PDB file of C-alpha atoms in Angstrom:
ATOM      1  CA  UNK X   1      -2.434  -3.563  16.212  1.00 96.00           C
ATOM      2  CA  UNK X   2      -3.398  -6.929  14.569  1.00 97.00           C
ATOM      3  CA  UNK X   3      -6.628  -6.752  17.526  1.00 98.00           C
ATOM      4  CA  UNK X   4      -7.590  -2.945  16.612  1.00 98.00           C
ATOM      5  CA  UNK X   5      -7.842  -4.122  12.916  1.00 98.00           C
ATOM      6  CA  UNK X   6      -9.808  -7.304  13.873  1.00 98.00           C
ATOM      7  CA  UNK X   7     -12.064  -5.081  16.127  1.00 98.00           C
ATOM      8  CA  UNK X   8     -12.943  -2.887  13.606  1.00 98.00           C
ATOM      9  CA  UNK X   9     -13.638  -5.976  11.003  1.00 98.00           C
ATOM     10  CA  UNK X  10     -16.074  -7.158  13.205  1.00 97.00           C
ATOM     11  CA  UNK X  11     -18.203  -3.761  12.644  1.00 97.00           C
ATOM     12  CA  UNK X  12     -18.106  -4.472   9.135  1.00 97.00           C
ATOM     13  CA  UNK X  13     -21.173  -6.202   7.420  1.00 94.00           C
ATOM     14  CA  UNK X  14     -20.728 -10.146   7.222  1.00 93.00           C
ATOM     15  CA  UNK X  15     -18.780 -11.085   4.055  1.00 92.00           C
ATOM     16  CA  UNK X  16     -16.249  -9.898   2.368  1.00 92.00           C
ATOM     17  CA  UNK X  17     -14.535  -6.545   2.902  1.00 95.00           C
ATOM     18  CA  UNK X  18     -15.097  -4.154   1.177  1.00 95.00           C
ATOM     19  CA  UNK X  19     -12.364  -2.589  -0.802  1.00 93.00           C
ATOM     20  CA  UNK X  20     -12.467   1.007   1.188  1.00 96.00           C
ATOM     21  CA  UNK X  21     -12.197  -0.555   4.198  1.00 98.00           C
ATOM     22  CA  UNK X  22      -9.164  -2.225   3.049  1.00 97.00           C
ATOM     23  CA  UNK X  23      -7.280   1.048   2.050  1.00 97.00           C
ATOM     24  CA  UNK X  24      -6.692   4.630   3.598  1.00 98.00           C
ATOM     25  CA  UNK X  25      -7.517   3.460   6.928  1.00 98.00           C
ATOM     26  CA  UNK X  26      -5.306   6.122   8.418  1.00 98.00           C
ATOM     27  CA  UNK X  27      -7.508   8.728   7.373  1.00 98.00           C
ATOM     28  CA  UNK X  28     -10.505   7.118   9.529  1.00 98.00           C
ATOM     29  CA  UNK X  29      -8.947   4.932  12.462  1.00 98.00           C
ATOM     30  CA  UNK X  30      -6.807   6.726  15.209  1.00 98.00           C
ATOM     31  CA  UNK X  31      -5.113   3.637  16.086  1.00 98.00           C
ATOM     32  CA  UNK X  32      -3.873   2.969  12.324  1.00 98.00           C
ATOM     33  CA  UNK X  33      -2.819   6.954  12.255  1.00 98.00           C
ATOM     34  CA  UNK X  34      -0.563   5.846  14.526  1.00 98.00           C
ATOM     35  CA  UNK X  35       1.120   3.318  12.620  1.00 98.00           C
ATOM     36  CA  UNK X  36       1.695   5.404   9.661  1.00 98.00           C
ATOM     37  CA  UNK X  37       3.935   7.783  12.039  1.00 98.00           C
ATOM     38  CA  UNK X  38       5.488   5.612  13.674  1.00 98.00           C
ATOM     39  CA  UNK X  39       8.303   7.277  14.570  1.00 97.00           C
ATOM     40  CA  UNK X  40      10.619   4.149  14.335  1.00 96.00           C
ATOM     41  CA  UNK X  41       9.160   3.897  10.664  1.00 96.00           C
ATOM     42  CA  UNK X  42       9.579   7.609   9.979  1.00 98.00           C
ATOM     43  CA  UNK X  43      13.215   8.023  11.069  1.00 98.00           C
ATOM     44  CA  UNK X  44      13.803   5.214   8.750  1.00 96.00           C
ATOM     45  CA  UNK X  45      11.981   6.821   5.648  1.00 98.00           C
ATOM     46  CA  UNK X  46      13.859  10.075   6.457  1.00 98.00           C
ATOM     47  CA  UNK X  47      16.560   8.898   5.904  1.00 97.00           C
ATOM     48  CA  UNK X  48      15.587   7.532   2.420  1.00 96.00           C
ATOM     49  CA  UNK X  49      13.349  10.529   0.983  1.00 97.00           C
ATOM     50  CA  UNK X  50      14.045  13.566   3.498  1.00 97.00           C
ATOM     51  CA  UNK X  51      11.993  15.191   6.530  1.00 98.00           C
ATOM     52  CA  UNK X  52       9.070  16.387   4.921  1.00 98.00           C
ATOM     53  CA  UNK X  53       7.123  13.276   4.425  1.00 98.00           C
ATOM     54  CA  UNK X  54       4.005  12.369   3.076  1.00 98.00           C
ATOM     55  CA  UNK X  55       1.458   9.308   3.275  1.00 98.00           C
ATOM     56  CA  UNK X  56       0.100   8.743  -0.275  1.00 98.00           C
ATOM     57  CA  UNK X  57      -1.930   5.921   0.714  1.00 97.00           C
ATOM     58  CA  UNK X  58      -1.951   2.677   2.862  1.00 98.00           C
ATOM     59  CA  UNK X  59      -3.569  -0.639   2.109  1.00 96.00           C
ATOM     60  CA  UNK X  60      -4.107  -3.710   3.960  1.00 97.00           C
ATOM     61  CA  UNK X  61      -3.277  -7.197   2.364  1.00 95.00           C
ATOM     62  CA  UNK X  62      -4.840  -9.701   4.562  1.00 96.00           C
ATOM     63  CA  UNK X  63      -4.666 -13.675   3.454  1.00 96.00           C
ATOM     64  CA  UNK X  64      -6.853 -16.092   4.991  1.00 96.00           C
ATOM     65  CA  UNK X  65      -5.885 -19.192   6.143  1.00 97.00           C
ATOM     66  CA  UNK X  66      -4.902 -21.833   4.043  1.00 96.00           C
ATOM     67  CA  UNK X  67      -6.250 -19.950   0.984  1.00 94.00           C
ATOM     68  CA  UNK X  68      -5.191 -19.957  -2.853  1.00 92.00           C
ATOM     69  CA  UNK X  69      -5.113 -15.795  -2.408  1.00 90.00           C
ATOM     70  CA  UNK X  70      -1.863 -13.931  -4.601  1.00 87.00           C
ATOM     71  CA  UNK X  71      -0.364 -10.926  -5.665  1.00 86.00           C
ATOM     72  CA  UNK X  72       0.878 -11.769  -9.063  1.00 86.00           C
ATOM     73  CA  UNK X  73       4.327 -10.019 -10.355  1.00 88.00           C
ATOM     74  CA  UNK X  74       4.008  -5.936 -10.364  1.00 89.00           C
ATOM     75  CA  UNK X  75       5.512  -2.994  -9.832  1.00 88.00           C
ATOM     76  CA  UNK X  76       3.633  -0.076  -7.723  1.00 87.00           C
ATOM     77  CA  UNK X  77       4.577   2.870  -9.418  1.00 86.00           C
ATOM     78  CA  UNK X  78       2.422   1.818 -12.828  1.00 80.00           C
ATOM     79  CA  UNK X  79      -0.835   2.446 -11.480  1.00 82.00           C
ATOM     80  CA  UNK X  80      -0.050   5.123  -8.347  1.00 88.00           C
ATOM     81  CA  UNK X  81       1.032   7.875 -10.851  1.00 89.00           C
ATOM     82  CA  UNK X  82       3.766   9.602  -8.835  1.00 91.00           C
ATOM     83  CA  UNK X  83       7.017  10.404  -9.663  1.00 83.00           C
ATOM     84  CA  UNK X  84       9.807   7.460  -8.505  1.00 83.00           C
ATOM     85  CA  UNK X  85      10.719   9.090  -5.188  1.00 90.00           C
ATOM     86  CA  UNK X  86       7.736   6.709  -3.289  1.00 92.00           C
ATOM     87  CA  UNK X  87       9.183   3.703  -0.824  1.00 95.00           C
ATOM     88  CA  UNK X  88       6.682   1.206   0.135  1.00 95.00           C
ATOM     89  CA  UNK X  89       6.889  -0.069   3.875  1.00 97.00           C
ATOM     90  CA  UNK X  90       5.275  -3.131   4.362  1.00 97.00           C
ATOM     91  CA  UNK X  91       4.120  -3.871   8.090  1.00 98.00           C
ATOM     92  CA  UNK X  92       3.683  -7.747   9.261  1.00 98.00           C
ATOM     93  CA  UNK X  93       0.711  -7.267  11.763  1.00 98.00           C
ATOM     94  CA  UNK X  94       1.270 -11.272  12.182  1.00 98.00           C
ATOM     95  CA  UNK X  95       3.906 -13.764  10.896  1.00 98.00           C
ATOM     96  CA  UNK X  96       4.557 -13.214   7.039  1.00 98.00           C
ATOM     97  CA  UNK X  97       6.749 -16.683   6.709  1.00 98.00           C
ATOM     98  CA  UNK X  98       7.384 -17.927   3.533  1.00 98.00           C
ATOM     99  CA  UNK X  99       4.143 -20.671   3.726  1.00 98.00           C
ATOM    100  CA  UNK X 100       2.499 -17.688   4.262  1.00 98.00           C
ATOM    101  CA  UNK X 101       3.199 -16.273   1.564  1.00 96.00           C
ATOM    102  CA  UNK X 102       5.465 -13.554   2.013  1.00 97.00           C
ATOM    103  CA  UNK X 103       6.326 -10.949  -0.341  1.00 97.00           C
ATOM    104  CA  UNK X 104       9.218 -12.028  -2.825  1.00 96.00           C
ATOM    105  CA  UNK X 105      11.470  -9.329  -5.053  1.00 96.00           C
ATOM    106  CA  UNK X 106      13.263 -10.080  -8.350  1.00 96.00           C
ATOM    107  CA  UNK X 107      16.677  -8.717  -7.762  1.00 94.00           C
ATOM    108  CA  UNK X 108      17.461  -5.442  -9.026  1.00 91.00           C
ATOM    109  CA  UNK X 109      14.595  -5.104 -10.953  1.00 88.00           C
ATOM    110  CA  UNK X 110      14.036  -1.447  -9.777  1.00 89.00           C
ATOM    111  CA  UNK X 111      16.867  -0.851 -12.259  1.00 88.00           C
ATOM    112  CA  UNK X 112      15.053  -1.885 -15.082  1.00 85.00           C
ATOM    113  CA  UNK X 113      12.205   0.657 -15.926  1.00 82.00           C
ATOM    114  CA  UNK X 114       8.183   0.496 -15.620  1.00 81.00           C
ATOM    115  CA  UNK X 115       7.483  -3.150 -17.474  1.00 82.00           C
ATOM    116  CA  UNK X 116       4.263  -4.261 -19.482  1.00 78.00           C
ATOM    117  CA  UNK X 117       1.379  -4.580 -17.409  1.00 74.00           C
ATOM    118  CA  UNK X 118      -1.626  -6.421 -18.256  1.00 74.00           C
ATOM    119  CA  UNK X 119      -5.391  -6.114 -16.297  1.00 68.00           C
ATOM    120  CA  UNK X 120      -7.406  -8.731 -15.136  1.00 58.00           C
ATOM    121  CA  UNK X 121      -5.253 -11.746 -16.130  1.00 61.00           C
ATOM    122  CA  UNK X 122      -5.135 -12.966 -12.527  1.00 64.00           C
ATOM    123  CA  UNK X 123      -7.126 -14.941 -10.564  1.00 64.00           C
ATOM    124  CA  UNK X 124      -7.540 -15.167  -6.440  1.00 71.00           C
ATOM    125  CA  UNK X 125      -5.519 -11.940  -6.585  1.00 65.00           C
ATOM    126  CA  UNK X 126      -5.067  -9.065  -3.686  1.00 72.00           C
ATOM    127  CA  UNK X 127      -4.473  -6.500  -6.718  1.00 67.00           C
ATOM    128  CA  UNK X 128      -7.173  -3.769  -7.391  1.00 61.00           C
ATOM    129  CA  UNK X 129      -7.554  -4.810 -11.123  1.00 59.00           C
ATOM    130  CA  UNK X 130      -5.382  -8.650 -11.000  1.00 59.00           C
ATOM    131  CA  UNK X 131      -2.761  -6.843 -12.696  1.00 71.00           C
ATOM    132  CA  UNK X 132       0.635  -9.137 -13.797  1.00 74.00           C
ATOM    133  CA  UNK X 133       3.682  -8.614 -15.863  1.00 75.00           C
ATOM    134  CA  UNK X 134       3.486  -9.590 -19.196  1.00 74.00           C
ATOM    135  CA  UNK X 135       6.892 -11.931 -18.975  1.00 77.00           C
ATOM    136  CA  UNK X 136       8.938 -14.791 -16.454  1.00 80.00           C
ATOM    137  CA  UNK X 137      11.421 -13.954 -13.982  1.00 86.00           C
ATOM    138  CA  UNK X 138      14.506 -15.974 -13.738  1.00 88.00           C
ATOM    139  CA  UNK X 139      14.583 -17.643 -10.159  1.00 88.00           C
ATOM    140  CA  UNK X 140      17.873 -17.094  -9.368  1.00 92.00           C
ATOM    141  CA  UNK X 141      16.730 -13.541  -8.970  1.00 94.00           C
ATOM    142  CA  UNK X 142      14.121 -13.961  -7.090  1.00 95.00           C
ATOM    143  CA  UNK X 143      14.590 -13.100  -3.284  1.00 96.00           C
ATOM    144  CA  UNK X 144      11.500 -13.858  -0.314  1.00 97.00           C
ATOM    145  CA  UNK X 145      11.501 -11.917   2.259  1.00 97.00           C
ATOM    146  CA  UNK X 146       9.961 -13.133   5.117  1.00 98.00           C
ATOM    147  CA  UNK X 147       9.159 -11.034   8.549  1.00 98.00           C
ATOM    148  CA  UNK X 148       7.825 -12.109  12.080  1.00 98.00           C
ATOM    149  CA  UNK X 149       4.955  -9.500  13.352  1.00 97.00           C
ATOM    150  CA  UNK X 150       5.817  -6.063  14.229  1.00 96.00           C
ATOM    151  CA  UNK X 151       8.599  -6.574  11.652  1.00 97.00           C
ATOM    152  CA  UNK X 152       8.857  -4.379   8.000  1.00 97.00           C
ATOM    153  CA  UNK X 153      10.679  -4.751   4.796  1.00 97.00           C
ATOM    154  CA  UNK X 154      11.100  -1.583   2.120  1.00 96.00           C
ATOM    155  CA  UNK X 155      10.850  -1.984  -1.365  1.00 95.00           C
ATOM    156  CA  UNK X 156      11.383   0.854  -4.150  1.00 93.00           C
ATOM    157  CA  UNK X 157       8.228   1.677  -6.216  1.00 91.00           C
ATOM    158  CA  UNK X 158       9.614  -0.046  -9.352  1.00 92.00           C
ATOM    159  CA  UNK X 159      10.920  -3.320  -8.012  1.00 94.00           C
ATOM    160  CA  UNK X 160       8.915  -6.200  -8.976  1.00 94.00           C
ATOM    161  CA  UNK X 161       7.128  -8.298  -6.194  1.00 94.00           C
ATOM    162  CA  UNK X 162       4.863 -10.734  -5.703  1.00 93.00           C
ATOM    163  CA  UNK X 163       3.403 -13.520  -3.026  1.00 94.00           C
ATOM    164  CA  UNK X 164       2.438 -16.685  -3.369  1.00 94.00           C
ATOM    165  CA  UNK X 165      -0.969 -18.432  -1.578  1.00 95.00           C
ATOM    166  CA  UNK X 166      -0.911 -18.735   2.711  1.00 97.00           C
ATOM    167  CA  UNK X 167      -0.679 -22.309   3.575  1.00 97.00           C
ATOM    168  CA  UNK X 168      -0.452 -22.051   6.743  1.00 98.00           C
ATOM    169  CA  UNK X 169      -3.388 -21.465  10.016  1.00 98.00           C
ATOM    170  CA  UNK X 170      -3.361 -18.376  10.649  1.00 98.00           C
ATOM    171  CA  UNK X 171      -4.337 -15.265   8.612  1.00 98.00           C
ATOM    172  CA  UNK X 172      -1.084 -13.075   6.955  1.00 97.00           C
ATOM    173  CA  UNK X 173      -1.628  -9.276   7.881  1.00 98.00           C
ATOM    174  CA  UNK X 174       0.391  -6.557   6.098  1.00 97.00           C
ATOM    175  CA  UNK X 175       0.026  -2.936   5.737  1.00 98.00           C
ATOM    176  CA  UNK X 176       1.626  -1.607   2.464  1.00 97.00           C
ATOM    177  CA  UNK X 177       2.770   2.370   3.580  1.00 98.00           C
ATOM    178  CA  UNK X 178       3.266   4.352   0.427  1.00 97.00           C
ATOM    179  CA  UNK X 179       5.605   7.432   1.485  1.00 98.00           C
ATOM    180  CA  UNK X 180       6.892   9.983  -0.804  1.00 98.00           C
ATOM    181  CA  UNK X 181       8.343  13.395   0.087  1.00 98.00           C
ATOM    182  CA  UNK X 182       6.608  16.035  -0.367  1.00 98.00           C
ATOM    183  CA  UNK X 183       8.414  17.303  -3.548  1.00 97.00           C
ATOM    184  CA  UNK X 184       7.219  14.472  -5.229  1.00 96.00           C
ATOM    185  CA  UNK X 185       4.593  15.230  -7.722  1.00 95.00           C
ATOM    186  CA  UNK X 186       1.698  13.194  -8.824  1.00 94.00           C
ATOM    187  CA  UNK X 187       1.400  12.639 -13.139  1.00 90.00           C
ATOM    188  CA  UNK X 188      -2.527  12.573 -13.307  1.00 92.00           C
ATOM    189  CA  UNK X 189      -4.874  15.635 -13.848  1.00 93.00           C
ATOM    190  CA  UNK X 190      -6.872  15.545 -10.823  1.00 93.00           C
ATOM    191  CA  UNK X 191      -5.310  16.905  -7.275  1.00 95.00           C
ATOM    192  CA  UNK X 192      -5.242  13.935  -4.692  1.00 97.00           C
ATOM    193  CA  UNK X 193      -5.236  13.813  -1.209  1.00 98.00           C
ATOM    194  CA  UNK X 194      -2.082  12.612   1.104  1.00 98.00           C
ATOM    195  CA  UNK X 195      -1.578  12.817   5.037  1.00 98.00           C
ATOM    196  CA  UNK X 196       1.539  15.083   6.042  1.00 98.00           C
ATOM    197  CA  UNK X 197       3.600  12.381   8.881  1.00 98.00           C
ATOM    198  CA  UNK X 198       6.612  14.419   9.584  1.00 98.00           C
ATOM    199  CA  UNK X 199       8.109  17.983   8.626  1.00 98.00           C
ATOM    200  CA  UNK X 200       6.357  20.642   6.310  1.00 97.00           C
ATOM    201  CA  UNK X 201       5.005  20.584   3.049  1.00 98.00           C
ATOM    202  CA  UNK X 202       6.200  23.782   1.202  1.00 97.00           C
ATOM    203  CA  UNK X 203       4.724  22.529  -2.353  1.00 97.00           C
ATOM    204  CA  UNK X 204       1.473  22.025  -1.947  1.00 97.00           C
ATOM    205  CA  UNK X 205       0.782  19.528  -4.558  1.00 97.00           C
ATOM    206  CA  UNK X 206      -1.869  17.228  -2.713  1.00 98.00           C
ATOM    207  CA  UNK X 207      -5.125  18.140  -0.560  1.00 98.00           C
ATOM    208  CA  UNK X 208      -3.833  17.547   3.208  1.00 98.00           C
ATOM    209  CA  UNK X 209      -5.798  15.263   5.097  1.00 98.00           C
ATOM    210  CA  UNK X 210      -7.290  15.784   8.526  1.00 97.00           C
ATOM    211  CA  UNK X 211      -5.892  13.528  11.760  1.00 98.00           C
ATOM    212  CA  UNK X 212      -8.400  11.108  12.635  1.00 98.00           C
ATOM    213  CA  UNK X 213      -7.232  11.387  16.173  1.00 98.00           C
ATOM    214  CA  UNK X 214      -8.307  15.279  16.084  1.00 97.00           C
ATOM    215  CA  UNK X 215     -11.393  14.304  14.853  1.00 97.00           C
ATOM    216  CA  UNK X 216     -15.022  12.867  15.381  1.00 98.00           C
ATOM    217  CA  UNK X 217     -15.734   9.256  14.567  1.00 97.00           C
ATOM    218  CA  UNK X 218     -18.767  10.339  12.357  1.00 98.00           C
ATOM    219  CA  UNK X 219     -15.782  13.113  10.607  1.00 98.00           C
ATOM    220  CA  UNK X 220     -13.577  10.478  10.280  1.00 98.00           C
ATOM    221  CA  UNK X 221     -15.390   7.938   8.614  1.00 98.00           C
ATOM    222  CA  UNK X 222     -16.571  10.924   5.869  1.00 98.00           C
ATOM    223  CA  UNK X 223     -13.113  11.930   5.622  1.00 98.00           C
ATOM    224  CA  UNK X 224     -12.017   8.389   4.389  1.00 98.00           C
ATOM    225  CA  UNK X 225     -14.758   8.151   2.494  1.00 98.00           C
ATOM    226  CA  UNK X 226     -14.301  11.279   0.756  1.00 98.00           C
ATOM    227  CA  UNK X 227      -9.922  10.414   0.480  1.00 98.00           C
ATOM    228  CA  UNK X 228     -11.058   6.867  -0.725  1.00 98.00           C
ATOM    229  CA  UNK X 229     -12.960   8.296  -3.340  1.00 97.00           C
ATOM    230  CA  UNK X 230     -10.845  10.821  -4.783  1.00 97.00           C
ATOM    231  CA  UNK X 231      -7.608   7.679  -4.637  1.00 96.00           C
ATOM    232  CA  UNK X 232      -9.685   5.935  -6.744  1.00 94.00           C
ATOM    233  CA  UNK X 233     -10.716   8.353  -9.204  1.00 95.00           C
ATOM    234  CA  UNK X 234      -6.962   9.257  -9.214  1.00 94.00           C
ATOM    235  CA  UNK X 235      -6.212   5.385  -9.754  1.00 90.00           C
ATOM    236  CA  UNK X 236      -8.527   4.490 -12.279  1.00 90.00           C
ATOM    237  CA  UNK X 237      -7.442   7.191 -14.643  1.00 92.00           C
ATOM    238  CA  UNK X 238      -3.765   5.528 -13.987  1.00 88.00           C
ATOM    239  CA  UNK X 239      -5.383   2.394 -15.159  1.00 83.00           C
ATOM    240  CA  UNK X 240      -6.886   3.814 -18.047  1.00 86.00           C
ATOM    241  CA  UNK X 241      -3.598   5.512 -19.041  1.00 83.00           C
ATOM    242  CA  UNK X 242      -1.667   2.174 -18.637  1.00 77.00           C
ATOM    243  CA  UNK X 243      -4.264   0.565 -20.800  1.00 78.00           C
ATOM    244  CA  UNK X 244      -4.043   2.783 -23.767  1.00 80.00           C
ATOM    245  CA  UNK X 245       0.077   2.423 -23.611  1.00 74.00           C
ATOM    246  CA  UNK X 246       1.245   0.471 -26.655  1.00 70.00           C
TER     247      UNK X 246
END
């Protein structure tokens, strides 16, 4: 998996990467469709959130080499919108270690509610808008949790996470998975698209996506462009929301 990703970077333009090409790659690449139904992953999920799952959206967090790249303090659910029935898989597509900077959880913080959020404080982060937590952790709560390649951890959409820079020699590669049932509603105004993995969806509240793998490459890539779109249209207006919170 870690040489289908760095095969398709190469076809990229020199430079960095852009954001779309960093996100909802399971709409456009076959291979990556793949991972998302896993069927190792998806017996797991099922037996979290039910059979009738849903991909909301996936995103690739990839960490140079002996870089000063983060992810500050955060919880998923402010910014995706949906309703708290979302796990996040995260898939090591090389060695997350701890000088890699592996993701790290406070400690039952999923009990505590959504907390204060603020934009653009953070630099060198792997956030869409460098979004932190407005407050300190205590670190006897807070728990790393390294994996070895082809390994995943799970994390609820309200437990607060973060990772520290890669000081190591070799890139970190994750995948964060969002999966939600397909009960699970989303709270903005516009309808969003998601990718049906396993079992039926008998609510109909997102746009099903087509399988890249039943598809043209030249449908495909318009497919994620168009889903990429639409996710971010859908995410901004979270951002805007969160924003205007007191």
């Amino acid at each position: 998996m870690r040489r289908n990703l760095e095969s398709f970077e190469r076809t990229l333009p020199p430079g960095p990467v852009a954001p779309m090409y960093r996100r909802r790659l399971h709409v456009m690449l076959p291979w990556m469709r793949d991972v998302v139904a896993d069927p190792r992953v998806l017996d797991v999920i099922e037996s979290l959130i039910g059979p009738d799952i849903l991909v909301f959206t996936s995103t690739f967090f990839v960490k140079e080499p002996r870089t000063p790249t983060i992810t500050a303090w955060h919880q998923d659910a402010l910014y995706l919108g949906l309703t708290h029935e979302h796990v996040s898989a995260w898939v090591a597509f090389s060695d997350a270690s701890v000088p890699a900077g592996c993701l790290r959880f406070v400690r039952g913080s999923h009990t505590d509610g959504l907390q204060k959020h603020t934009n653009q404080v953070v630099g060198n982060s792997l956030n869409v808008v460098s979004q932190a937590i407005e407050r300190d952790f205590d670190k006897a709560d807070i728990v790393a949790a390294p994996l070895r390649r082809g390994q995943l951890s799970l994390h609820h959409t309200t437990v607060v996470h973060s990772s520290a820079p890669n000081d190591t020699d070799d890139r970190r590669i994750g995948v964060g998975i969002s999966y939600i049932p397909t009960r699970a509603k989303h709270r903005g105004t516009m309808r969003l698209p998601a990718t049906i993995v396993r079992g039926e969806d008998r609510y109909g509240h997102y746009d099903l996506e087509p399988d890249p793998r039943d598809s043209t490459p030249e449908e495909a890539r318009q497919a994620h462009a168009t889903s990429f779109a639409r996710y971010r249209q859908g995410y901004d207006e979270q951002m805007r929301i969160v924003a205007a919170a007191p």
